[in-house]
Amino acid sequence: AKRGLPSVPQLTTLNLSGNSIGPEGATEFARMLSENFPASLTRLEGIDLSQHLEAMKLPSELPTRDNEDIINYLRIVKKVGVKMPIAKIILTGPPWAGKTCLVHRFVHNRFLKERKMTPGMSLKSWKVPMTDDLEFMFYDLGGQPVYATTHRLFLHTRACFLVVWNPKAETNRLDRVHEYVRDLLDVVPDALLTFLTTHADEGAAELSESEVDALREK
């Protein structure tokens, strides 16, 4: 069977409905399909491929896709291979922390003097100089609490997470920062977080060791 699928050059539709292969059989079939994908296949029924991404060694971003999308992805991989030199960086934290200014500095290499509060989310890309097409994709999440629920939709992915806040701002109190961290970890429990304080040039106080320890614990 492992060699059977690719040996059927005209196979376009495969329906596994009613087959008693069970969960383990479905996982094995999905793995086999990813390793020996028949390029002519366009439709698969009776199995949800998004439930077997780990066995298929596919990106974790794909669970929101249906079988057609996953099959198209496998077809591209088989035909030309896939190179995705993109690093996704998600910035979260209270409003007016400096997230947008930080992204602007990366992308345009200059300080953003006049700015408005980010409405919802801002998406910016930056091609890293002196690399082979390495690109950073910045997801600048607006800090207003009203957007917290919507932001969860963008957290189900592999990414670098930056928690940004301004220690001088009343709206950026450490307990408020904890709220953003908890929201993030509720969605991505194993996320590795980098904490970044801003406005150091304006005399923003550094965190004490006890505050840093409390942040780690929470």
Coordinates of C-alpha atoms in Angstrom, one line a residue:
A1 CA 0.0 0.0 0.0
K2 CA 2.9 2.3 0.7
R3 CA 4.0 2.2 -2.9
G4 CA 0.4 1.9 -4.2
L5 CA -0.8 5.5 -4.1
P6 CA 2.0 7.0 -6.2
S7 CA 1.7 4.2 -8.7
V8 CA -1.9 5.3 -9.7
P9 CA -1.1 8.3 -11.9
Q10 CA -4.8 9.1 -12.6
L11 CA -6.0 9.0 -9.0
T12 CA -7.9 12.2 -8.4
T13 CA -10.5 11.3 -5.7
L14 CA -10.1 9.0 -2.7
N15 CA -13.0 8.2 -0.4
L16 CA -12.2 6.4 2.8
S17 CA -15.7 6.7 4.3
G18 CA -16.9 3.5 5.8
N19 CA -13.4 1.9 6.1
S20 CA -12.7 0.5 9.5
I21 CA -9.1 1.5 9.6
G22 CA -9.4 3.1 13.1
P23 CA -7.5 6.0 14.5
E24 CA -4.1 4.3 14.2
G25 CA -4.8 3.3 10.7
A26 CA -5.9 6.9 9.8
T27 CA -2.6 8.2 11.3
E28 CA -0.6 5.7 9.3
F29 CA -2.4 6.5 6.1
A30 CA -1.8 10.2 6.6
R31 CA 1.9 9.6 7.2
M32 CA 2.1 7.4 4.1
L33 CA 0.2 10.1 2.0
S34 CA 2.7 12.8 3.0
E35 CA 5.7 10.6 2.2
N36 CA 4.3 9.3 -1.1
F37 CA 1.9 11.9 -2.3
P38 CA 0.2 11.1 -5.7
A39 CA 0.4 14.4 -7.6
S40 CA -3.0 13.8 -9.4
L41 CA -4.9 13.6 -6.1
T42 CA -7.3 16.6 -5.6
R43 CA -9.9 15.3 -3.2
L44 CA -9.9 13.1 -0.1
E45 CA -12.9 12.2 2.0
G46 CA -13.4 10.1 5.1
I47 CA -10.4 11.3 7.0
D48 CA -9.5 14.7 8.5
L49 CA -5.9 15.3 7.6
S50 CA -5.6 18.3 10.0
Q51 CA -5.8 15.8 12.9
H52 CA -2.6 14.0 11.8
L53 CA -0.2 16.9 11.1
E54 CA 2.4 15.7 13.5
A55 CA 2.6 12.3 11.8
M56 CA 2.7 14.0 8.4
K57 CA 5.5 16.4 9.7
L58 CA 3.5 19.4 8.5
P59 CA 3.5 22.9 10.0
S60 CA 1.3 23.3 13.1
E61 CA -0.4 26.3 11.4
L62 CA -2.4 24.0 9.2
P63 CA -5.0 22.7 11.7
T64 CA -7.3 25.5 10.5
R65 CA -7.1 24.2 6.9
D66 CA -9.4 21.7 5.3
N67 CA -8.2 18.6 3.3
E68 CA -8.1 20.5 0.0
D69 CA -5.7 23.1 1.4
I70 CA -3.5 20.4 2.9
I71 CA -3.5 18.4 -0.3
N72 CA -2.5 21.5 -2.3
Y73 CA 0.3 22.1 0.2
L74 CA 1.6 18.5 -0.3
R75 CA 1.4 18.9 -4.0
I76 CA 3.6 22.0 -3.9
V77 CA 6.1 20.3 -1.6
K78 CA 6.3 17.3 -4.0
K79 CA 6.7 19.5 -7.0
V80 CA 9.1 22.3 -6.0
G81 CA 9.8 21.9 -2.4
V82 CA 8.9 24.6 0.1
K83 CA 11.3 27.3 1.5
M84 CA 9.8 29.6 4.0
P85 CA 12.5 31.8 5.5
I86 CA 10.1 33.8 7.5
A87 CA 10.3 34.5 11.2
K88 CA 7.0 35.5 12.8
I89 CA 7.3 38.0 15.7
I90 CA 4.3 38.8 17.8
L91 CA 4.4 42.0 19.9
T92 CA 1.9 42.3 22.8
G93 CA 1.5 44.4 25.8
P94 CA -0.4 47.4 27.1
P95 CA -1.3 50.4 24.9
W96 CA 1.3 53.2 24.4
A97 CA 4.1 50.8 25.4
G98 CA 6.1 51.5 22.2
K99 CA 5.4 48.4 20.2
T100 CA 4.7 50.3 17.0
C101 CA 7.7 52.5 17.4
L102 CA 9.9 49.4 17.8
V103 CA 8.6 47.8 14.7
H104 CA 8.9 51.1 12.7
R105 CA 12.6 51.3 13.8
F106 CA 13.3 47.8 12.5
V107 CA 11.4 48.2 9.2
H108 CA 12.4 51.8 8.3
N109 CA 15.5 52.4 10.5
R110 CA 14.2 55.6 12.0
F111 CA 12.3 56.7 15.0
L112 CA 8.5 57.2 14.7
K113 CA 7.9 60.6 16.2
E114 CA 4.2 61.0 15.6
R115 CA 2.0 58.0 16.1
K116 CA -1.5 56.9 16.9
M117 CA -2.7 54.0 19.0
T118 CA -2.7 50.8 16.9
P119 CA -6.3 49.9 16.0
G120 CA -6.6 46.1 16.4
M121 CA -3.4 44.9 14.7
S122 CA -0.7 46.1 12.4
L123 CA 1.3 43.8 10.1
K124 CA 4.7 44.7 8.8
S125 CA 7.5 42.8 7.1
W126 CA 11.2 43.4 7.1
K127 CA 13.8 41.6 5.0
V128 CA 16.9 41.1 7.0
P129 CA 20.0 42.6 5.3
M130 CA 22.8 40.4 4.2
T131 CA 20.7 37.2 4.4
D132 CA 19.3 34.9 1.8
D133 CA 15.7 36.3 1.7
L134 CA 15.2 35.9 5.5
E135 CA 12.2 37.9 6.4
F136 CA 10.7 39.1 9.7
M137 CA 6.9 39.4 9.9
F138 CA 5.9 41.6 12.8
Y139 CA 2.4 41.2 14.3
D140 CA 1.9 44.4 16.3
L141 CA -1.1 43.7 18.5
G142 CA -3.0 46.8 19.7
G143 CA -3.0 47.0 23.5
Q144 CA -6.6 48.0 24.0
P145 CA -8.4 45.3 26.0
V146 CA -11.3 45.3 23.5
Y147 CA -9.1 43.5 21.0
A148 CA -7.9 40.8 23.3
T149 CA -10.4 38.2 22.1
T150 CA -9.6 38.8 18.4
H151 CA -5.9 38.6 19.1
R152 CA -6.2 35.0 20.2
L153 CA -6.8 34.0 16.5
F154 CA -3.3 35.0 15.7
L155 CA -1.5 33.3 18.5
H156 CA -2.1 29.7 17.4
T157 CA 1.2 29.5 15.6
R158 CA 4.9 29.1 16.0
A159 CA 6.4 32.5 16.7
C160 CA 8.7 34.7 18.8
F161 CA 6.7 36.6 21.4
L162 CA 7.7 40.0 22.7
V163 CA 5.9 41.4 25.7
V164 CA 6.5 45.2 25.6
W165 CA 5.6 47.8 28.2
N166 CA 6.6 51.2 29.4
P167 CA 7.3 51.2 33.2
K168 CA 6.6 54.9 33.4
A169 CA 3.0 54.7 32.1
E170 CA 0.2 54.2 34.6
T171 CA -1.6 52.0 32.0
N172 CA 1.5 49.8 31.9
R173 CA 1.6 48.7 35.5
L174 CA 3.1 45.3 36.1
D175 CA -0.2 43.8 37.1
R176 CA -1.6 44.9 33.7
V177 CA 1.4 43.2 32.0
H178 CA 0.5 40.0 33.8
E179 CA -2.9 40.1 32.1
Y180 CA -1.4 40.1 28.7
V181 CA 1.0 37.4 29.5
R182 CA -1.8 35.2 30.9
D183 CA -3.9 35.7 27.8
L184 CA -1.0 34.6 25.7
L185 CA -0.1 31.6 27.7
D186 CA -3.7 30.5 27.8
V187 CA -3.5 30.0 24.1
V188 CA 0.2 29.0 23.7
P189 CA 1.2 27.4 27.1
D190 CA 4.7 26.5 25.9
A191 CA 5.5 29.9 24.4
L192 CA 8.9 31.4 25.1
L193 CA 8.5 35.0 26.0
T194 CA 10.9 37.9 25.8
F195 CA 10.1 40.9 28.0
L196 CA 11.1 44.3 26.8
T197 CA 10.8 47.6 28.7
T198 CA 10.8 50.9 26.7
H199 CA 11.4 54.6 27.2
A200 CA 14.7 54.1 29.0
D201 CA 15.9 57.4 27.5
E202 CA 13.1 59.1 29.4
G203 CA 14.3 57.8 32.8
A204 CA 12.0 54.8 33.0
A205 CA 12.9 52.8 36.1
E206 CA 14.4 49.4 35.7
L207 CA 12.6 46.5 37.3
S208 CA 13.9 45.3 40.6
E209 CA 15.1 41.7 41.1
S210 CA 11.9 41.0 43.1
E211 CA 9.7 42.3 40.3
V212 CA 11.6 40.2 37.7
D213 CA 11.2 37.1 40.0
A214 CA 7.5 37.8 40.4
L215 CA 7.1 38.1 36.6
R216 CA 8.7 34.8 36.1
E217 CA 6.5 33.1 38.6
K218 CA 3.3 34.5 37.2

